[in-house]
Amino acid sequence: MPTTHISAPCRIGRKITALAICATFPAATPATAQVVIGGVNQGPAVTLNSSVSTTSFVVAPNPSAGTLTVTNGSTLTATSDFARVGGRGQGTLVLDSASTLTIANGVFLGTAQSAGSTGTLNASGAGTTIHATGFSGVGQAGTGTLNLAGGAVFNGTRQLSFGTSATGIGHGYFTSGATLNASGGLHLAAVGSSSAGNLLLDGANTRANVSNWLIVGGEGAGAVTIQNGARATLDASANLVLAVSTGSTGTLTIDGAGSALSTTRNSIVGQNGTGAINLSHRGVLSTGGVEIGADGVGNVSVSGGASIKSTGTNNGFLVGSQNGGSGSLTISGSDSTAEALGSFFEIGFRGTGTAVVENGGTLIARHGLWVGEHSGAHGALTVKDAGSSAQITDYMSLGMSGSGTVSVENGAKLELRGATPGSVSGADLGRYASGNGTLT
């Protein structure tokens, strides 16, 4: 494949300087050359203000710096391969003013393991759009940053990954009305215990739409923050999984009124690693089902009027769901709630689960509460402080085959309600020989 190198500052398009150098940039389809911006020990700044098509392009492939700016409504198209920014140098790609980047394969930011190797893509403004057909990696082996703001849109047909290898560090910032469409899935800290990936969604009109899966902490450390009214929606194909592998960590933070993540599928907090969800200041998580501490460790904190709801009819709300798993749930403060709407609420299903309701928080189990259900399970619910309550509809079981304890302290309330208005629900303590239930 022929390769075109640009190694000096120039402008490409309707306003052209340094003509002898810039004219080597492919300027029309069909594309025949790979474009390389930023040769060895060079620091070019190239501006494109008319549409260009090329097979692929690389910004800063060597220990050097390179910047490519696409502006003035221009379109840059890589017809058959990748867009790579930051090979062994410091690469920056800027899109603004309703410009478009279209890539037949994927975009890779921070691709090589090299001291100081970075790749950054900054896109801003309404109408500014990135279309990536193939797999895209942010922090493939170096450090990558994907930064969208002011109505810019990223459309990914295949998986988008932040922190894609053992040395990869990936950052994603979507702010001020930017949109992330990840129809092939979203994966943070995918490979290697040292990989790291974080994603920030910030602002009332900022959106993320995800299909297939949202994995936060595949093998490394992953984090997602949704704040100031931003929203993420996972479609009917997508599970939310935090901390997939042993040793991994995954954290989801939802903060602020209007901030929310919704999915009709399961949310798993600590599949094999350590997962955490922090909901605060009226942030909302709505999920088909939730497992806190599957085969790993899971911790969920709900405060400041925030809420977590499981809405599915089959999945339920499980704290300490599997053998060897450990889960904790804390609901603190007035209007803070954890609610199982469509199915059961379990604390210590097969593993160890603890739940604390305090300072005016509320736990709502609309289809029964089980604490320490299966043999070997350990469950404990503590409801304390005036204004705090656990509202149980239909049935309550403590230590059916495992160990289950409920404690009500300091003016808190435990309310047992029947499945029909005016009726009283049933309750049992230690139903089977292996069970041990305590209510204090």
Short mmCIF file of C-alpha atoms in Angstrom, two decimals:
data_model
loop_
_atom_site.label_atom_id
_atom_site.label_comp_id
_atom_site.label_asym_id
_atom_site.label_seq_id
_atom_site.Cartn_x
_atom_site.Cartn_y
_atom_site.Cartn_z
CA MET A 1 0.00 0.00 0.00
CA PRO A 2 1.46 3.40 -0.92
CA THR A 3 1.99 5.71 2.03
CA THR A 4 1.87 9.50 2.08
CA HIS A 5 3.83 11.27 4.81
CA ILE A 6 3.11 14.84 5.84
CA SER A 7 5.78 16.24 8.12
CA ALA A 8 5.31 20.01 8.16
CA PRO A 9 2.52 22.41 9.13
CA CYS A 10 0.05 22.91 6.28
CA ARG A 11 -3.59 23.41 5.37
CA ILE A 12 -5.47 21.15 3.02
CA GLY A 13 -8.53 22.22 1.07
CA ARG A 14 -9.79 25.49 -0.24
CA LYS A 15 -7.07 27.45 1.58
CA ILE A 16 -3.72 25.84 0.84
CA THR A 17 -0.25 26.77 2.06
CA ALA A 18 3.02 24.89 1.61
CA LEU A 19 1.55 23.55 -1.63
CA ALA A 20 4.39 21.22 -2.52
CA ILE A 21 3.92 19.29 0.70
CA CYS A 22 0.16 19.44 1.06
CA ALA A 23 -0.54 18.35 -2.48
CA THR A 24 0.69 14.87 -1.61
CA PHE A 25 -2.37 14.37 0.61
CA PRO A 26 -4.99 12.33 -1.27
CA ALA A 27 -7.78 14.74 -2.15
CA ALA A 28 -10.48 12.68 -3.82
CA THR A 29 -11.94 9.23 -4.11
CA PRO A 30 -11.09 6.56 -5.04
CA ALA A 31 -8.55 6.43 -2.24
CA THR A 32 -5.25 4.69 -2.92
CA ALA A 33 -2.87 5.82 -0.20
CA GLN A 34 -2.43 5.54 3.52
CA VAL A 35 -1.83 8.96 5.04
CA VAL A 36 0.72 9.38 7.80
CA ILE A 37 0.83 12.66 9.73
CA GLY A 38 3.79 13.30 11.99
CA GLY A 39 7.01 11.71 10.79
CA VAL A 40 10.03 10.94 12.93
CA ASN A 41 10.95 13.87 15.17
CA GLN A 42 8.46 16.14 13.40
CA GLY A 43 5.59 18.12 14.88
CA PRO A 44 3.10 18.89 12.12
CA ALA A 45 -0.27 20.52 12.48
CA VAL A 46 -2.45 19.71 9.49
CA THR A 47 -5.88 21.26 8.89
CA LEU A 48 -8.40 19.74 6.52
CA ASN A 49 -11.25 22.00 5.40
CA SER A 50 -12.53 20.01 2.44
CA SER A 51 -13.49 16.36 2.08
CA VAL A 52 -10.78 13.74 1.66
CA SER A 53 -10.87 9.97 1.21
CA THR A 54 -8.00 7.62 1.99
CA THR A 55 -7.59 3.91 2.69
CA SER A 56 -6.46 4.65 6.27
CA PHE A 57 -4.56 7.24 8.23
CA VAL A 58 -2.11 7.44 11.12
CA VAL A 59 -1.34 10.44 13.32
CA ALA A 60 2.02 10.31 15.16
CA PRO A 61 3.08 6.72 14.42
CA ASN A 62 6.64 7.27 15.66
CA PRO A 63 8.17 9.00 18.71
CA SER A 64 6.86 12.35 17.50
CA ALA A 65 3.83 14.63 17.72
CA GLY A 66 1.09 15.11 15.17
CA THR A 67 -2.24 16.92 14.98
CA LEU A 68 -4.93 16.64 12.33
CA THR A 69 -7.89 19.03 12.42
CA VAL A 70 -11.01 18.38 10.34
CA THR A 71 -13.22 21.46 10.16
CA ASN A 72 -15.64 23.53 8.10
CA GLY A 73 -18.11 20.69 7.53
CA SER A 74 -15.48 18.48 5.92
CA THR A 75 -15.57 14.68 5.71
CA LEU A 76 -12.53 12.48 6.26
CA THR A 77 -13.11 8.88 5.16
CA ALA A 78 -10.92 5.82 5.72
CA THR A 79 -12.37 3.49 3.09
CA SER A 80 -10.89 0.10 3.90
CA ASP A 81 -8.91 0.13 7.11
CA PHE A 82 -8.30 1.90 10.43
CA ALA A 83 -7.78 5.37 11.83
CA ARG A 84 -4.88 5.30 14.29
CA VAL A 85 -4.03 8.27 16.50
CA GLY A 86 -0.94 8.11 18.70
CA GLY A 87 1.26 5.23 17.63
CA ARG A 88 4.50 5.70 19.54
CA GLY A 89 4.12 9.45 19.75
CA GLN A 90 1.54 12.01 20.80
CA GLY A 91 -1.29 12.14 18.30
CA THR A 92 -4.36 14.39 18.28
CA LEU A 93 -7.36 14.37 15.96
CA VAL A 94 -9.78 17.30 16.16
CA LEU A 95 -13.24 17.44 14.54
CA ASP A 96 -15.52 20.48 14.73
CA SER A 97 -17.96 22.64 12.81
CA ALA A 98 -20.27 19.79 11.69
CA SER A 99 -17.41 17.74 10.24
CA THR A 100 -17.56 13.97 9.80
CA LEU A 101 -15.13 11.10 10.30
CA THR A 102 -16.13 7.82 8.63
CA ILE A 103 -13.99 4.73 9.17
CA ALA A 104 -14.52 1.42 7.41
CA ASN A 105 -12.76 -0.40 10.22
CA GLY A 106 -12.32 1.23 13.64
CA VAL A 107 -10.59 4.08 15.41
CA PHE A 108 -7.65 3.36 17.73
CA LEU A 109 -6.34 5.95 20.17
CA GLY A 110 -3.04 5.38 21.98
CA THR A 111 -2.05 2.24 20.15
CA ALA A 112 1.52 1.39 21.13
CA GLN A 113 3.23 0.60 24.41
CA SER A 114 5.74 3.40 24.56
CA ALA A 115 6.65 5.89 27.26
CA GLY A 116 4.44 8.93 26.76
CA SER A 117 2.50 7.43 23.86
CA THR A 118 -0.94 9.07 23.70
CA GLY A 119 -3.82 9.39 21.28
CA THR A 120 -6.63 11.91 21.64
CA LEU A 121 -9.76 12.50 19.59
CA ASN A 122 -11.64 15.73 20.34
CA ALA A 123 -15.01 16.22 18.63
CA SER A 124 -17.35 19.12 19.31
CA GLY A 125 -20.39 20.90 17.97
CA ALA A 126 -23.80 19.96 16.62
CA GLY A 127 -23.54 17.90 13.44
CA THR A 128 -20.01 16.71 14.17
CA THR A 129 -20.15 12.93 13.78
CA ILE A 130 -17.87 9.90 13.99
CA HIS A 131 -18.92 6.67 12.25
CA ALA A 132 -16.81 3.61 13.12
CA THR A 133 -17.84 0.35 11.44
CA GLY A 134 -15.23 -1.92 13.05
CA PHE A 135 -13.96 -2.55 16.57
CA SER A 136 -12.65 0.64 18.19
CA GLY A 137 -10.11 0.84 21.01
CA VAL A 138 -9.34 3.79 23.27
CA GLY A 139 -6.08 3.06 25.08
CA GLN A 140 -5.14 0.06 22.99
CA ALA A 141 -1.69 -0.28 24.51
CA GLY A 142 -0.86 3.31 25.38
CA THR A 143 -3.17 6.02 26.74
CA GLY A 144 -6.18 7.07 24.70
CA THR A 145 -8.81 9.76 25.20
CA LEU A 146 -12.13 10.12 23.39
CA ASN A 147 -13.63 13.52 24.14
CA LEU A 148 -17.02 14.57 22.71
CA ALA A 149 -18.91 17.72 23.61
CA GLY A 150 -21.54 20.18 22.45
CA GLY A 151 -23.82 17.84 20.50
CA ALA A 152 -21.14 15.73 18.79
CA VAL A 153 -22.05 12.07 18.11
CA PHE A 154 -20.07 8.81 18.10
CA ASN A 155 -21.66 5.88 16.25
CA GLY A 156 -19.95 2.52 16.79
CA THR A 157 -21.25 -0.52 14.92
CA ARG A 158 -18.96 -2.98 16.69
CA GLN A 159 -17.55 -3.00 20.21
CA LEU A 160 -16.04 0.16 21.68
CA SER A 161 -13.42 -0.62 24.31
CA PHE A 162 -11.59 1.62 26.78
CA GLY A 163 -8.33 0.05 28.02
CA THR A 164 -8.03 -2.82 25.56
CA SER A 165 -4.81 -4.52 26.69
CA ALA A 166 -2.65 -5.08 29.75
CA THR A 167 -0.98 -1.67 29.35
CA GLY A 168 -3.94 0.20 27.89
CA ILE A 169 -5.54 3.15 29.66
CA GLY A 170 -8.67 4.58 28.06
CA HIS A 171 -10.69 7.67 28.94
CA GLY A 172 -14.06 8.67 27.53
CA TYR A 173 -15.65 12.06 28.20
CA PHE A 174 -19.11 12.81 26.79
CA THR A 175 -20.36 16.20 27.93
CA SER A 176 -22.68 19.10 27.08
CA GLY A 177 -25.16 17.17 24.96
CA ALA A 178 -22.82 14.67 23.29
CA THR A 179 -24.19 11.25 22.27
CA LEU A 180 -22.56 7.82 22.38
CA ASN A 181 -24.21 5.09 20.30
CA ALA A 182 -22.44 1.78 20.98
CA SER A 183 -24.50 -0.78 19.07
CA GLY A 184 -21.71 -3.36 19.27
CA GLY A 185 -21.26 -3.15 23.04
CA LEU A 186 -19.16 -1.14 25.47
CA HIS A 187 -16.24 -2.66 27.41
CA LEU A 188 -14.06 -0.88 29.99
CA ALA A 189 -10.71 -2.33 31.16
CA ALA A 190 -11.10 -5.29 28.90
CA VAL A 191 -7.83 -7.24 28.99
CA GLY A 192 -5.14 -7.52 31.66
CA SER A 193 -5.22 -6.71 35.35
CA SER A 194 -3.36 -3.42 34.74
CA SER A 195 -5.77 -2.17 32.11
CA ALA A 196 -7.97 0.78 33.04
CA GLY A 197 -10.99 2.36 31.42
CA ASN A 198 -13.31 5.11 32.53
CA LEU A 199 -16.32 6.79 30.97
CA LEU A 200 -17.95 10.06 32.02
CA LEU A 201 -21.43 11.12 30.90
CA ASP A 202 -22.13 14.67 32.03
CA GLY A 203 -24.97 17.09 31.38
CA ALA A 204 -28.73 17.11 30.93
CA ASN A 205 -28.71 16.37 27.20
CA THR A 206 -25.84 13.88 27.18
CA ARG A 207 -26.89 10.37 26.18
CA ALA A 208 -25.41 6.89 25.79
CA ASN A 209 -27.28 4.12 23.96
CA VAL A 210 -25.75 0.66 24.30
CA SER A 211 -26.53 -2.74 22.78
CA ASN A 212 -25.12 -6.23 23.52
CA TRP A 213 -23.44 -5.40 26.83
CA LEU A 214 -21.95 -2.80 29.12
CA ILE A 215 -18.96 -4.36 30.89
CA VAL A 216 -17.25 -2.22 33.52
CA GLY A 217 -14.03 -3.89 34.62
CA GLY A 218 -13.42 -6.90 32.40
CA GLU A 219 -10.01 -7.88 33.74
CA GLY A 220 -8.76 -4.51 35.01
CA ALA A 221 -10.23 -1.41 36.67
CA GLY A 222 -13.29 0.12 35.03
CA ALA A 223 -15.49 3.04 36.06
CA VAL A 224 -18.59 4.76 34.65
CA THR A 225 -19.92 8.06 36.02
CA ILE A 226 -23.30 9.48 35.00
CA GLN A 227 -24.00 12.92 36.43
CA ASN A 228 -25.82 16.23 36.13
CA GLY A 229 -28.83 14.81 34.29
CA ALA A 230 -27.03 12.57 31.78
CA ARG A 231 -28.69 9.27 30.85
CA ALA A 232 -27.60 5.84 29.63
CA THR A 233 -29.99 3.34 28.07
CA LEU A 234 -29.19 -0.33 27.51
CA ASP A 235 -31.46 -2.04 25.01
CA ALA A 236 -33.20 -5.40 25.43
CA SER A 237 -30.03 -7.26 24.36
CA ALA A 238 -27.69 -5.66 26.89
CA ASN A 239 -26.69 -6.74 30.40
CA LEU A 240 -24.76 -4.52 32.78
CA VAL A 241 -21.83 -6.38 34.36
CA LEU A 242 -19.37 -4.90 36.87
CA ALA A 243 -16.08 -6.70 37.67
CA VAL A 244 -16.14 -9.77 35.45
CA SER A 245 -12.86 -11.52 36.30
CA THR A 246 -11.18 -12.37 39.57
CA GLY A 247 -9.10 -9.36 40.64
CA SER A 248 -11.02 -6.90 38.48
CA THR A 249 -12.90 -3.87 39.78
CA GLY A 250 -15.92 -2.11 38.32
CA THR A 251 -17.68 0.97 39.62
CA LEU A 252 -20.85 2.72 38.48
CA THR A 253 -21.71 6.14 39.91
CA ILE A 254 -25.03 7.87 39.17
CA ASP A 255 -25.31 11.30 40.75
CA GLY A 256 -27.83 14.11 40.47
CA ALA A 257 -31.49 14.63 39.63
CA GLY A 258 -32.30 13.35 36.15
CA SER A 259 -29.18 11.19 35.99
CA ALA A 260 -30.12 7.61 35.20
CA LEU A 261 -29.20 4.26 33.73
CA SER A 262 -31.95 1.91 32.57
CA THR A 263 -31.96 -1.66 31.29
CA THR A 264 -34.59 -4.37 31.13
CA ARG A 265 -31.89 -7.05 31.48
CA ASN A 266 -29.79 -8.06 34.49
CA SER A 267 -27.27 -5.92 36.34
CA ILE A 268 -24.48 -7.94 37.99
CA VAL A 269 -22.34 -6.20 40.59
CA GLY A 270 -19.22 -8.26 41.30
CA GLN A 271 -19.43 -11.22 38.94
CA ASN A 272 -16.05 -12.60 40.01
CA GLY A 273 -14.21 -9.43 41.03
CA THR A 274 -15.23 -6.45 43.18
CA GLY A 275 -18.06 -4.30 41.90
CA ALA A 276 -19.71 -1.20 43.33
CA ILE A 277 -22.67 1.02 42.51
CA ASN A 278 -23.00 4.43 44.14
CA LEU A 279 -26.32 6.22 43.69
CA SER A 280 -26.72 9.71 45.14
CA HIS A 281 -28.66 12.98 44.92
CA ARG A 282 -31.72 11.43 43.22
CA GLY A 283 -29.79 9.41 40.68
CA VAL A 284 -31.73 6.38 39.40
CA LEU A 285 -30.84 2.84 38.33
CA SER A 286 -33.72 0.87 36.78
CA THR A 287 -32.89 -2.72 35.88
CA GLY A 288 -34.74 -5.90 35.02
CA GLY A 289 -32.93 -7.77 37.80
CA VAL A 290 -29.92 -7.14 40.01
CA GLU A 291 -27.32 -9.43 41.59
CA ILE A 292 -25.08 -7.78 44.19
CA GLY A 293 -22.17 -10.13 44.85
CA ALA A 294 -22.60 -12.97 42.36
CA ASP A 295 -19.42 -15.05 42.65
CA GLY A 296 -17.43 -11.99 43.69
CA VAL A 297 -17.96 -9.02 45.98
CA GLY A 298 -20.64 -6.42 45.33
CA ASN A 299 -21.51 -3.24 47.19
CA VAL A 300 -24.38 -0.87 46.46
CA SER A 301 -24.95 2.45 48.22
CA VAL A 302 -28.15 4.48 47.80
CA SER A 303 -28.31 7.94 49.38
CA GLY A 304 -29.63 11.47 49.00
CA GLY A 305 -33.01 10.47 47.60
CA ALA A 306 -31.57 8.16 44.94
CA SER A 307 -33.22 4.88 43.97
CA ILE A 308 -32.52 1.43 42.56
CA LYS A 309 -35.39 -0.64 41.15
CA SER A 310 -35.60 -4.16 39.78
CA THR A 311 -38.55 -4.30 37.39
CA GLY A 312 -38.43 -7.80 35.87
CA THR A 313 -40.90 -10.54 36.73
CA ASN A 314 -38.32 -13.36 36.76
CA ASN A 315 -34.97 -11.90 37.81
CA GLY A 316 -35.52 -10.38 41.24
CA PHE A 317 -33.28 -8.36 43.56
CA LEU A 318 -30.48 -10.54 45.00
CA VAL A 319 -27.89 -9.53 47.57
CA GLY A 320 -25.27 -12.30 47.93
CA SER A 321 -26.60 -14.38 45.09
CA GLN A 322 -24.16 -17.26 44.54
CA ASN A 323 -22.07 -19.64 46.65
CA GLY A 324 -18.95 -17.76 47.67
CA GLY A 325 -20.44 -14.41 46.69
CA SER A 326 -20.73 -11.53 49.11
CA GLY A 327 -23.06 -8.56 48.68
CA SER A 328 -23.99 -5.49 50.68
CA LEU A 329 -26.74 -2.91 50.22
CA THR A 330 -27.00 0.37 52.14
CA ILE A 331 -30.04 2.62 51.81
CA SER A 332 -29.56 5.90 53.66
CA GLY A 333 -31.57 9.09 53.88
CA SER A 334 -35.09 10.31 53.28
CA ASP A 335 -36.58 9.29 49.91
CA SER A 336 -33.70 6.87 49.24
CA THR A 337 -35.19 3.56 48.09
CA ALA A 338 -34.34 0.05 46.94
CA GLU A 339 -37.35 -1.68 45.42
CA ALA A 340 -38.19 -5.05 43.88
CA LEU A 341 -41.20 -4.25 41.71
CA GLY A 342 -41.80 -7.37 39.64
CA SER A 343 -40.27 -10.25 41.58
CA PHE A 344 -38.74 -11.33 44.89
CA PHE A 345 -36.20 -9.58 47.15
CA GLU A 346 -33.46 -11.88 48.47
CA ILE A 347 -30.76 -11.06 51.04
CA GLY A 348 -28.41 -14.03 51.24
CA PHE A 349 -29.80 -16.15 48.39
CA ARG A 350 -26.95 -18.68 48.15
CA GLY A 351 -24.09 -16.49 49.35
CA THR A 352 -23.66 -13.88 52.08
CA GLY A 353 -25.82 -10.78 51.91
CA THR A 354 -26.32 -7.82 54.20
CA ALA A 355 -28.67 -4.86 53.88
CA VAL A 356 -28.89 -1.76 56.07
CA VAL A 357 -31.75 0.74 55.93
CA GLU A 358 -30.98 3.89 57.90
CA ASN A 359 -31.64 7.61 58.36
CA GLY A 360 -35.08 7.50 56.76
CA GLY A 361 -34.34 5.13 53.87
CA THR A 362 -36.86 2.61 52.52
CA LEU A 363 -36.64 -1.00 51.31
CA ILE A 364 -39.69 -2.18 49.35
CA ALA A 365 -40.28 -5.86 48.56
CA ARG A 366 -43.53 -6.12 46.58
CA HIS A 367 -43.38 -9.89 46.05
CA GLY A 368 -41.88 -11.18 49.26
CA LEU A 369 -38.61 -10.97 51.18
CA TRP A 370 -36.30 -13.94 51.77
CA VAL A 371 -33.32 -13.58 54.11
CA GLY A 372 -30.90 -16.55 54.12
CA GLU A 373 -32.83 -18.79 51.75
CA HIS A 374 -30.63 -21.72 50.68
CA SER A 375 -28.46 -24.01 52.73
CA GLY A 376 -25.14 -22.31 53.50
CA ALA A 377 -26.50 -18.84 52.78
CA HIS A 378 -26.24 -16.05 55.32
CA GLY A 379 -28.52 -13.01 55.22
CA ALA A 380 -28.98 -10.06 57.53
CA LEU A 381 -31.29 -7.04 57.29
CA THR A 382 -31.00 -4.13 59.70
CA VAL A 383 -33.62 -1.37 59.70
CA LYS A 384 -32.75 1.48 62.04
CA ASP A 385 -33.56 5.11 62.87
CA ALA A 386 -36.87 6.96 62.89
CA GLY A 387 -38.37 7.28 59.42
CA SER A 388 -36.62 4.18 58.08
CA SER A 389 -38.79 1.29 56.93
CA ALA A 390 -38.86 -2.11 55.26
CA GLN A 391 -42.17 -2.65 53.47
CA ILE A 392 -42.85 -6.32 52.74
CA THR A 393 -45.78 -7.42 50.62
CA ASP A 394 -46.99 -11.03 50.37
CA TYR A 395 -44.46 -13.01 52.42
CA MET A 396 -41.35 -12.87 54.62
CA SER A 397 -39.03 -15.81 55.23
CA LEU A 398 -36.06 -15.71 57.62
CA GLY A 399 -33.57 -18.58 57.39
CA MET A 400 -35.60 -20.93 55.21
CA SER A 401 -32.65 -23.30 54.78
CA GLY A 402 -29.81 -20.93 55.62
CA SER A 403 -29.28 -18.31 58.29
CA GLY A 404 -31.47 -15.19 58.26
CA THR A 405 -31.69 -12.29 60.68
CA VAL A 406 -33.82 -9.14 60.68
CA SER A 407 -33.24 -6.41 63.28
CA VAL A 408 -35.47 -3.36 63.72
CA GLU A 409 -33.92 -0.61 65.85
CA ASN A 410 -34.27 2.96 67.10
CA GLY A 411 -37.82 3.69 65.98
CA ALA A 412 -37.63 2.14 62.51
CA LYS A 413 -40.55 0.14 61.07
CA LEU A 414 -41.00 -3.30 59.58
CA GLU A 415 -44.32 -3.43 57.71
CA LEU A 416 -45.87 -6.74 56.58
CA ARG A 417 -48.62 -6.34 54.04
CA GLY A 418 -50.83 -8.84 52.30
CA ALA A 419 -50.96 -9.31 48.57
CA THR A 420 -54.46 -7.79 48.56
CA PRO A 421 -55.55 -4.58 50.30
CA GLY A 422 -56.39 -5.07 53.96
CA SER A 423 -54.81 -8.55 54.21
CA VAL A 424 -51.80 -9.58 56.29
CA SER A 425 -48.78 -11.33 54.84
CA GLY A 426 -47.33 -14.57 56.14
CA ALA A 427 -43.91 -15.07 57.72
CA ASP A 428 -41.76 -17.97 58.81
CA LEU A 429 -38.51 -18.41 60.71
CA GLY A 430 -36.27 -21.40 60.02
CA ARG A 431 -38.72 -23.43 57.97
CA TYR A 432 -36.42 -26.39 57.29
CA ALA A 433 -34.04 -28.28 59.53
CA SER A 434 -30.95 -26.49 58.24
CA GLY A 435 -32.62 -23.09 58.58
CA ASN A 436 -32.17 -20.57 61.37
CA GLY A 437 -34.28 -17.38 61.44
CA THR A 438 -34.21 -14.53 63.94
CA LEU A 439 -36.35 -11.40 64.23
CA THR A 440 -35.45 -8.77 66.82
#
